[in-house]
Short mmCIF file of C-alpha atoms in Angstrom, two decimals:
data_model
loop_
_atom_site.label_atom_id
_atom_site.label_comp_id
_atom_site.label_asym_id
_atom_site.label_seq_id
_atom_site.Cartn_x
_atom_site.Cartn_y
_atom_site.Cartn_z
CA UNK A 10 0.00 0.00 0.00
CA UNK A 11 2.81 2.39 0.89
CA UNK A 12 4.51 1.72 -2.43
CA UNK A 13 1.36 2.90 -4.24
CA UNK A 14 1.49 6.27 -2.47
CA UNK A 15 5.21 6.63 -3.18
CA UNK A 16 4.74 5.95 -6.90
CA UNK A 17 1.96 8.54 -7.08
CA UNK A 18 4.27 11.08 -5.38
CA UNK A 19 6.99 10.43 -7.98
CA UNK A 20 4.46 10.88 -10.81
CA UNK A 21 3.21 14.08 -9.16
CA UNK A 22 6.71 15.53 -9.22
CA UNK A 23 7.33 14.64 -12.87
CA UNK A 24 3.93 15.96 -13.94
CA UNK A 25 4.60 19.24 -12.15
CA UNK A 26 8.15 19.51 -13.43
CA UNK A 27 7.04 18.98 -17.04
CA UNK A 28 4.80 22.06 -16.98
CA UNK A 29 5.52 24.09 -13.83
CA UNK A 30 9.21 23.82 -12.97
CA UNK A 31 9.03 26.19 -10.00
CA UNK A 32 6.54 23.87 -8.30
CA UNK A 33 9.31 21.41 -7.46
CA UNK A 34 12.34 21.85 -5.24
CA UNK A 35 14.79 20.52 -7.82
CA UNK A 36 17.27 23.28 -8.65
CA UNK A 37 14.67 25.97 -7.95
CA UNK A 38 15.86 29.53 -7.48
CA UNK A 39 13.59 31.35 -5.07
CA UNK A 40 13.53 35.08 -5.87
CA UNK A 41 11.42 38.12 -5.08
CA UNK A 42 9.29 37.33 -8.15
CA UNK A 43 8.12 34.04 -6.67
CA UNK A 44 4.41 34.15 -5.85
CA UNK A 45 2.93 33.56 -2.41
CA UNK A 46 1.33 30.33 -3.63
CA UNK A 47 4.69 29.09 -4.90
CA UNK A 48 6.30 29.90 -1.54
CA UNK A 49 3.56 27.94 0.21
CA UNK A 50 3.90 25.03 -2.22
CA UNK A 51 7.70 24.96 -1.84
CA UNK A 52 8.04 25.35 1.92
CA UNK A 53 4.95 23.72 3.41
CA UNK A 54 4.17 20.06 4.13
CA UNK A 55 2.35 20.04 0.77
CA UNK A 56 5.76 19.37 -0.69
CA UNK A 57 5.41 15.81 0.59
CA UNK A 58 2.84 15.33 -2.18
CA UNK A 59 5.41 15.82 -4.93
CA UNK A 60 8.85 15.23 -3.44
CA UNK A 61 10.10 12.40 -5.64
CA UNK A 62 13.53 12.22 -3.96
CA UNK A 63 11.90 11.47 -0.60
CA UNK A 64 9.57 8.92 -2.22
CA UNK A 65 12.44 7.12 -3.97
CA UNK A 66 14.47 7.02 -0.74
CA UNK A 67 11.52 5.46 1.09
CA UNK A 68 11.13 2.96 -1.76
CA UNK A 69 14.74 1.88 -1.25
CA UNK A 70 14.14 1.37 2.47
CA UNK A 71 10.93 -0.52 1.70
CA UNK A 72 12.71 -2.77 -0.82
CA UNK A 73 15.48 -3.48 1.67
CA UNK A 74 12.90 -4.39 4.29
CA UNK A 75 10.79 -6.64 2.04
CA UNK A 76 13.74 -8.45 0.43
CA UNK A 77 15.36 -9.07 3.81
CA UNK A 78 12.07 -10.13 5.41
CA UNK A 79 11.47 -12.66 2.65
CA UNK A 80 14.99 -14.06 3.07
CA UNK A 81 14.65 -14.26 6.87
CA UNK A 82 11.32 -16.10 6.53
CA UNK A 83 12.85 -18.71 4.23
CA UNK A 84 13.29 -21.98 6.09
CA UNK A 85 16.31 -22.93 4.01
CA UNK A 86 18.91 -20.63 2.53
CA UNK A 87 21.23 -23.23 1.03
CA UNK A 88 23.56 -22.41 -1.85
CA UNK A 89 20.90 -23.63 -4.31
CA UNK A 90 18.14 -21.63 -2.64
CA UNK A 91 20.36 -18.55 -2.60
CA UNK A 92 21.07 -18.91 -6.32
CA UNK A 93 17.38 -19.39 -7.09
CA UNK A 94 16.45 -16.24 -5.19
CA UNK A 95 19.09 -14.25 -7.04
CA UNK A 96 17.89 -15.50 -10.45
CA UNK A 97 14.25 -14.83 -9.66
CA UNK A 98 15.05 -11.34 -8.36
CA UNK A 99 16.96 -10.59 -11.56
CA UNK A 100 14.03 -11.57 -13.80
CA UNK A 101 11.55 -9.90 -11.45
CA UNK A 102 13.30 -6.58 -12.03
CA UNK A 103 14.31 -6.91 -15.67
CA UNK A 104 11.21 -8.35 -17.40
CA UNK A 105 9.08 -5.27 -16.59
CA UNK A 106 12.04 -3.04 -17.62
CA UNK A 107 12.10 -4.70 -21.04
CA UNK A 108 8.34 -4.17 -21.28
CA UNK A 109 8.73 -0.49 -20.43
CA UNK A 110 11.49 -0.04 -23.01
CA UNK A 111 9.42 -1.79 -25.68
CA UNK A 112 6.61 0.64 -24.93
CA UNK A 113 9.13 3.45 -25.39
CA UNK A 114 10.10 1.88 -28.72
CA UNK A 115 6.49 1.81 -29.90
CA UNK A 116 6.01 5.45 -28.91
CA UNK A 117 9.18 6.43 -30.74
CA UNK A 118 8.27 4.34 -33.82
CA UNK A 119 4.97 6.19 -34.21
CA UNK A 120 6.83 9.47 -33.56
CA UNK A 121 4.72 10.41 -30.55
CA UNK A 122 7.96 11.83 -29.13
CA UNK A 123 9.43 14.62 -31.21
CA UNK A 124 12.69 15.93 -29.72
CA UNK A 125 12.71 18.83 -32.19
CA UNK A 126 9.46 20.16 -30.72
CA UNK A 127 10.25 19.41 -27.09
CA UNK A 128 14.03 19.06 -26.68
CA UNK A 129 13.97 20.32 -23.09
CA UNK A 130 11.43 17.75 -21.94
CA UNK A 131 13.10 14.88 -23.79
CA UNK A 132 16.47 15.76 -22.26
CA UNK A 133 15.05 16.43 -18.78
CA UNK A 134 13.40 13.02 -18.68
CA UNK A 135 16.56 11.24 -19.77
CA UNK A 136 15.41 9.95 -23.15
CA UNK A 137 18.56 11.16 -24.93
CA UNK A 138 20.53 7.86 -24.77
CA UNK A 139 18.27 6.58 -27.56
CA UNK A 140 17.52 7.93 -31.00
CA UNK A 141 13.82 8.46 -30.45
CA UNK A 142 13.11 8.73 -34.17
CA UNK A 143 14.54 5.30 -35.02
CA UNK A 144 14.39 3.08 -31.94
CA UNK A 145 16.11 -0.27 -32.36
CA UNK A 146 14.03 -2.91 -30.57
CA UNK A 147 16.99 -5.30 -30.29
CA UNK A 148 19.06 -2.62 -28.56
CA UNK A 149 16.12 -1.87 -26.23
CA UNK A 150 15.92 -5.53 -25.20
CA UNK A 151 19.68 -5.57 -24.62
CA UNK A 152 19.30 -2.40 -22.60
CA UNK A 153 16.64 -4.04 -20.42
CA UNK A 154 18.42 -7.34 -19.74
CA UNK A 155 22.08 -6.28 -19.65
CA UNK A 156 22.84 -2.55 -19.63
CA UNK A 157 20.19 -1.37 -17.18
CA UNK A 158 20.58 -4.00 -14.42
CA UNK A 159 24.39 -4.12 -14.52
CA UNK A 160 25.32 -0.48 -15.13
CA UNK A 161 24.55 2.32 -12.71
CA UNK A 162 24.03 5.06 -15.27
CA UNK A 163 21.90 8.03 -14.24
CA UNK A 164 21.66 9.30 -17.82
CA UNK A 165 19.31 6.44 -18.66
CA UNK A 166 15.57 6.97 -18.65
CA UNK A 167 14.53 8.02 -15.12
CA UNK A 168 13.70 5.13 -12.78
CA UNK A 169 15.85 2.81 -14.94
CA UNK A 170 19.06 3.84 -13.22
CA UNK A 171 17.70 2.61 -9.89
CA UNK A 172 17.26 -0.94 -11.24
CA UNK A 173 21.00 -1.69 -10.89
CA UNK A 174 20.86 -0.43 -7.30
CA UNK A 175 17.82 -2.60 -6.58
CA UNK A 176 19.47 -5.65 -8.12
CA UNK A 177 22.85 -5.50 -6.42
CA UNK A 178 21.42 -4.33 -3.10
CA UNK A 179 19.03 -7.30 -3.21
CA UNK A 180 21.91 -9.68 -3.91
CA UNK A 181 23.89 -8.23 -0.99
CA UNK A 182 20.97 -8.39 1.46
CA UNK A 183 20.05 -11.98 0.58
CA UNK A 184 23.70 -12.97 1.02
CA UNK A 185 23.94 -11.16 4.37
CA UNK A 186 20.77 -12.88 5.64
CA UNK A 187 22.15 -16.26 4.54
CA UNK A 188 25.41 -15.58 6.40
CA UNK A 189 23.59 -14.45 9.54
CA UNK A 190 21.62 -17.72 9.63
CA UNK A 191 24.71 -19.88 9.21
CA UNK A 192 24.63 -23.32 10.83
CA UNK A 193 28.23 -22.92 11.94
CA UNK A 194 27.19 -20.47 14.65
CA UNK A 195 24.92 -21.14 17.59
CA UNK A 196 21.39 -19.86 16.99
CA UNK A 197 21.51 -17.54 20.01
CA UNK A 198 24.25 -15.54 18.24
CA UNK A 199 22.40 -15.17 14.93
CA UNK A 200 20.72 -11.96 16.09
CA UNK A 201 24.02 -10.30 17.02
CA UNK A 202 25.62 -11.38 13.76
CA UNK A 203 22.66 -10.02 11.74
CA UNK A 204 22.88 -6.61 13.43
CA UNK A 205 26.66 -6.50 13.03
CA UNK A 206 26.41 -7.29 9.32
CA UNK A 207 23.92 -4.43 8.95
CA UNK A 208 26.46 -2.02 10.41
CA UNK A 209 29.11 -3.44 8.07
CA UNK A 210 26.81 -2.85 5.08
CA UNK A 211 26.33 0.79 6.03
CA UNK A 212 30.09 1.20 6.39
CA UNK A 213 30.94 -0.50 3.08
CA UNK A 214 28.43 1.18 0.77
CA UNK A 215 29.64 4.56 -0.47
CA UNK A 216 26.52 5.66 -2.36
CA UNK A 217 24.34 7.96 -0.27
CA UNK A 218 21.14 6.41 -1.63
CA UNK A 219 22.02 2.83 -0.60
CA UNK A 220 21.53 3.74 3.07
CA UNK A 221 17.80 3.09 2.60
CA UNK A 222 18.37 -0.58 1.75
CA UNK A 223 20.58 -0.99 4.83
CA UNK A 224 18.00 0.62 7.10
CA UNK A 225 15.30 -1.59 5.60
CA UNK A 226 17.45 -4.60 6.36
CA UNK A 227 17.83 -3.51 9.98
CA UNK A 228 14.05 -3.14 10.25
CA UNK A 229 13.68 -6.72 8.98
CA UNK A 230 16.23 -7.89 11.57
CA UNK A 231 14.27 -6.18 14.35
CA UNK A 232 11.01 -7.73 13.19
CA UNK A 233 12.45 -11.22 12.74
CA UNK A 234 13.89 -11.22 16.25
CA UNK A 235 10.68 -9.87 17.84
CA UNK A 236 11.82 -6.32 18.60
CA UNK A 237 9.16 -4.58 16.54
CA UNK A 238 7.12 -2.98 19.34
CA UNK A 239 7.08 0.40 21.07
CA UNK A 240 4.76 2.10 23.60
CA UNK A 241 2.34 4.70 22.21
CA UNK A 242 4.31 7.71 23.48
CA UNK A 243 7.45 6.43 21.79
CA UNK A 244 5.53 5.96 18.53
CA UNK A 245 4.33 9.57 18.73
CA UNK A 246 7.90 10.77 19.29
CA UNK A 247 9.15 8.67 16.38
CA UNK A 248 6.34 10.04 14.19
CA UNK A 249 7.35 13.63 15.00
CA UNK A 250 11.03 12.87 14.36
CA UNK A 251 10.12 11.28 11.03
CA UNK A 252 8.16 14.34 9.92
CA UNK A 253 11.01 16.57 11.09
CA UNK A 254 13.61 14.69 9.04
CA UNK A 255 11.50 15.10 5.89
CA UNK A 256 10.84 18.79 6.42
CA UNK A 257 14.45 19.55 7.45
CA UNK A 258 15.79 17.94 4.28
CA UNK A 259 13.22 19.65 2.07
CA UNK A 260 14.29 23.04 3.40
CA UNK A 261 17.85 22.53 2.18
CA UNK A 262 19.38 20.18 4.73
CA UNK A 263 22.35 21.38 6.74
CA UNK A 264 23.50 23.70 3.93
CA UNK A 265 20.88 26.30 4.77
CA UNK A 266 17.73 25.08 6.50
CA UNK A 267 14.73 27.40 6.46
CA UNK A 268 16.34 29.99 4.16
CA UNK A 269 13.24 31.24 2.39
CA UNK A 270 14.48 34.14 0.28
CA UNK A 271 17.03 34.52 -2.51
CA UNK A 272 18.67 31.14 -2.04
CA UNK A 273 18.98 28.10 -4.23
CA UNK A 274 17.07 25.09 -2.92
CA UNK A 275 18.92 21.97 -4.07
CA UNK A 276 18.57 18.24 -3.57
CA UNK A 277 21.83 17.44 -1.78
CA UNK A 278 23.26 13.98 -1.44
CA UNK A 279 22.81 14.31 2.31
CA UNK A 280 19.09 14.70 1.80
CA UNK A 281 18.80 11.16 0.45
CA UNK A 282 20.30 9.91 3.71
CA UNK A 283 17.88 12.02 5.79
CA UNK A 284 14.93 10.87 3.67
CA UNK A 285 16.02 7.26 4.15
CA UNK A 286 16.06 7.60 7.93
CA UNK A 287 12.66 9.30 7.82
CA UNK A 288 11.35 6.57 5.52
CA UNK A 289 12.62 3.81 7.80
CA UNK A 290 10.80 5.49 10.69
CA UNK A 291 7.63 5.72 8.61
CA UNK A 292 7.79 2.01 7.68
CA UNK A 293 8.31 1.13 11.33
CA UNK A 294 5.34 3.24 12.42
CA UNK A 295 3.01 1.75 9.81
CA UNK A 296 4.05 -1.79 10.68
CA UNK A 297 3.81 -1.36 14.46
CA UNK A 298 0.60 0.73 14.61
CA UNK A 299 -2.71 -0.97 13.82
CA UNK A 300 -4.55 2.29 13.06
CA UNK A 301 -1.95 3.27 10.45
CA UNK A 302 -2.09 -0.17 8.86
CA UNK A 303 -5.86 0.15 8.56
CA UNK A 304 -5.47 3.62 7.06
CA UNK A 305 -3.28 2.23 4.28
CA UNK A 306 -5.54 -0.78 3.76
CA UNK A 307 -7.69 0.30 0.80
CA UNK A 308 -8.62 -1.51 -2.43
CA UNK A 309 -7.42 1.42 -4.54
CA UNK A 310 -3.98 1.49 -2.94
CA UNK A 311 -3.77 -2.29 -3.21
CA UNK A 312 -4.58 -2.09 -6.93
CA UNK A 313 -1.96 0.62 -7.58
CA UNK A 314 0.58 -1.03 -5.28
CA UNK A 315 0.49 -4.32 -7.17
CA UNK A 316 1.15 -2.50 -10.45
CA UNK A 317 3.41 0.20 -9.02
CA UNK A 318 6.67 -1.05 -10.54
CA UNK A 319 5.31 -1.17 -14.09
CA UNK A 320 3.51 2.16 -13.65
CA UNK A 321 6.77 3.70 -12.46
CA UNK A 322 8.63 2.36 -15.50
CA UNK A 323 6.26 3.80 -18.12
CA UNK A 324 5.02 7.08 -16.69
CA UNK A 325 7.92 9.24 -17.97
CA UNK A 326 7.42 8.01 -21.52
CA UNK A 327 3.69 8.73 -21.18
CA UNK A 328 4.46 12.26 -19.97
CA UNK A 329 6.74 13.26 -22.87
CA UNK A 330 4.54 11.66 -25.53
CA UNK A 331 0.80 11.28 -25.01
CA UNK A 332 0.64 13.61 -22.01
CA UNK A 333 2.33 16.60 -23.58
CA UNK A 334 0.43 16.02 -26.83
CA UNK A 335 -2.84 16.31 -24.89
CA UNK A 336 -1.53 19.40 -23.09
CA UNK A 337 -0.71 21.11 -26.40
CA UNK A 338 -4.02 20.13 -28.01
CA UNK A 339 -6.44 21.31 -25.31
CA UNK A 340 -7.88 24.74 -26.29
CA UNK A 341 -8.62 25.88 -22.74
CA UNK A 342 -7.06 27.92 -19.98
CA UNK A 343 -3.66 27.00 -18.55
CA UNK A 344 -5.20 25.45 -15.43
CA UNK A 345 -7.63 23.25 -17.37
CA UNK A 346 -4.90 22.20 -19.81
CA UNK A 347 -2.69 21.19 -16.90
CA UNK A 348 -5.47 19.20 -15.21
CA UNK A 349 -6.25 17.44 -18.50
CA UNK A 350 -2.55 16.69 -18.99
CA UNK A 351 -2.18 15.34 -15.43
CA UNK A 352 -5.34 13.21 -15.67
CA UNK A 353 -4.15 11.77 -18.97
CA UNK A 354 -0.76 10.84 -17.49
CA UNK A 355 -2.28 9.12 -14.44
CA UNK A 356 -4.92 7.17 -16.38
CA UNK A 357 -2.73 6.11 -19.31
CA UNK A 358 0.17 5.14 -17.01
CA UNK A 359 -2.13 2.96 -14.88
CA UNK A 360 -3.64 1.31 -17.97
CA UNK A 361 -0.29 0.55 -19.61
CA UNK A 362 1.25 -0.40 -16.27
CA UNK A 363 -1.62 -2.84 -15.66
CA UNK A 364 -1.07 -4.45 -19.06
CA UNK A 365 2.65 -4.79 -18.34
CA UNK A 366 1.88 -6.21 -14.90
CA UNK A 367 -0.29 -8.87 -16.48
CA UNK A 368 2.18 -9.74 -19.25
CA UNK A 369 5.56 -9.39 -17.53
CA UNK A 370 5.21 -9.35 -13.75
CA UNK A 371 2.60 -12.00 -12.93
CA UNK A 372 4.43 -14.81 -14.81
CA UNK A 373 7.69 -13.88 -13.05
CA UNK A 374 6.12 -13.64 -9.60
CA UNK A 375 4.26 -16.93 -9.98
CA UNK A 376 7.20 -18.86 -11.47
CA UNK A 377 8.32 -21.84 -9.39
CA UNK A 378 11.99 -22.74 -9.43
CA UNK A 379 13.13 -26.25 -8.63
#
């Protein structure tokens, strides 16, 4: 359910950035010409509705938690089981990527993306690694199965560069869980070894955005060894600290928190770390608080959550093709054109994401390895 909300936040940011750049906090210069509404949108909690960096950081923590939890719950993590989990994780991530790239190829083939008309949008959404006027489907398949999962390249289409992080972080976490459950160590020491390996992971990884996976792993350790409970007052304190970490990072982090006028508001590397800690706290609160779990328990969120990965993979292509075409074609006021554009992006992304989920994700998720 949480993943559904996070995906919608990422789409919100990209929709806003495509039409109203000042509405996001990515490289925004706040000047005296900025309107009161833009100040409010930039510096209020409303920013949580479109802060994609925070959403992605929470996704990393959530992935680390879910992958580690699944590995901890496995009754047997033998060498064969470990290999099977690695292979299935690889195909789980790459099959939908290939589907998303093929959709990009279809859009490019029918020339729904015209870089001559919209070079800024095409470049901003990372479509430049491909010749959009003559997409090679073989190269797109190679991109999905080889280049994307094994090369951390941020110039690729947005959300594709995180696939390599997801893949290798998953490999590392499954391996760490297998080591922590080793039969060569007495069971009463497994807990201490698992926590120690989590600290080692944090120390070894140099990328600021990998901290989320490590924190997710530590949450899974705490849950597996029955430490996932807090009194109500402690939950309230943790909730306030979580909100504070988000808002502190969104105001510029330690480089200049709460500087409202004539300053550049940038997404610093440190902010990904702060978002990850806030996200880990949020995951903990949702898991340990029944009222929050019920709040997130809705059929709509369940529907979006199941298809969230595929929706995430296709939404940028939808924005720079069908979405912007609708925006340019609507003969109404700016506000109505923007609402029509946004509605088109949400609906079309969910439809195409649902088709991809059915074709690419369900077979992979339901596959049984012997």
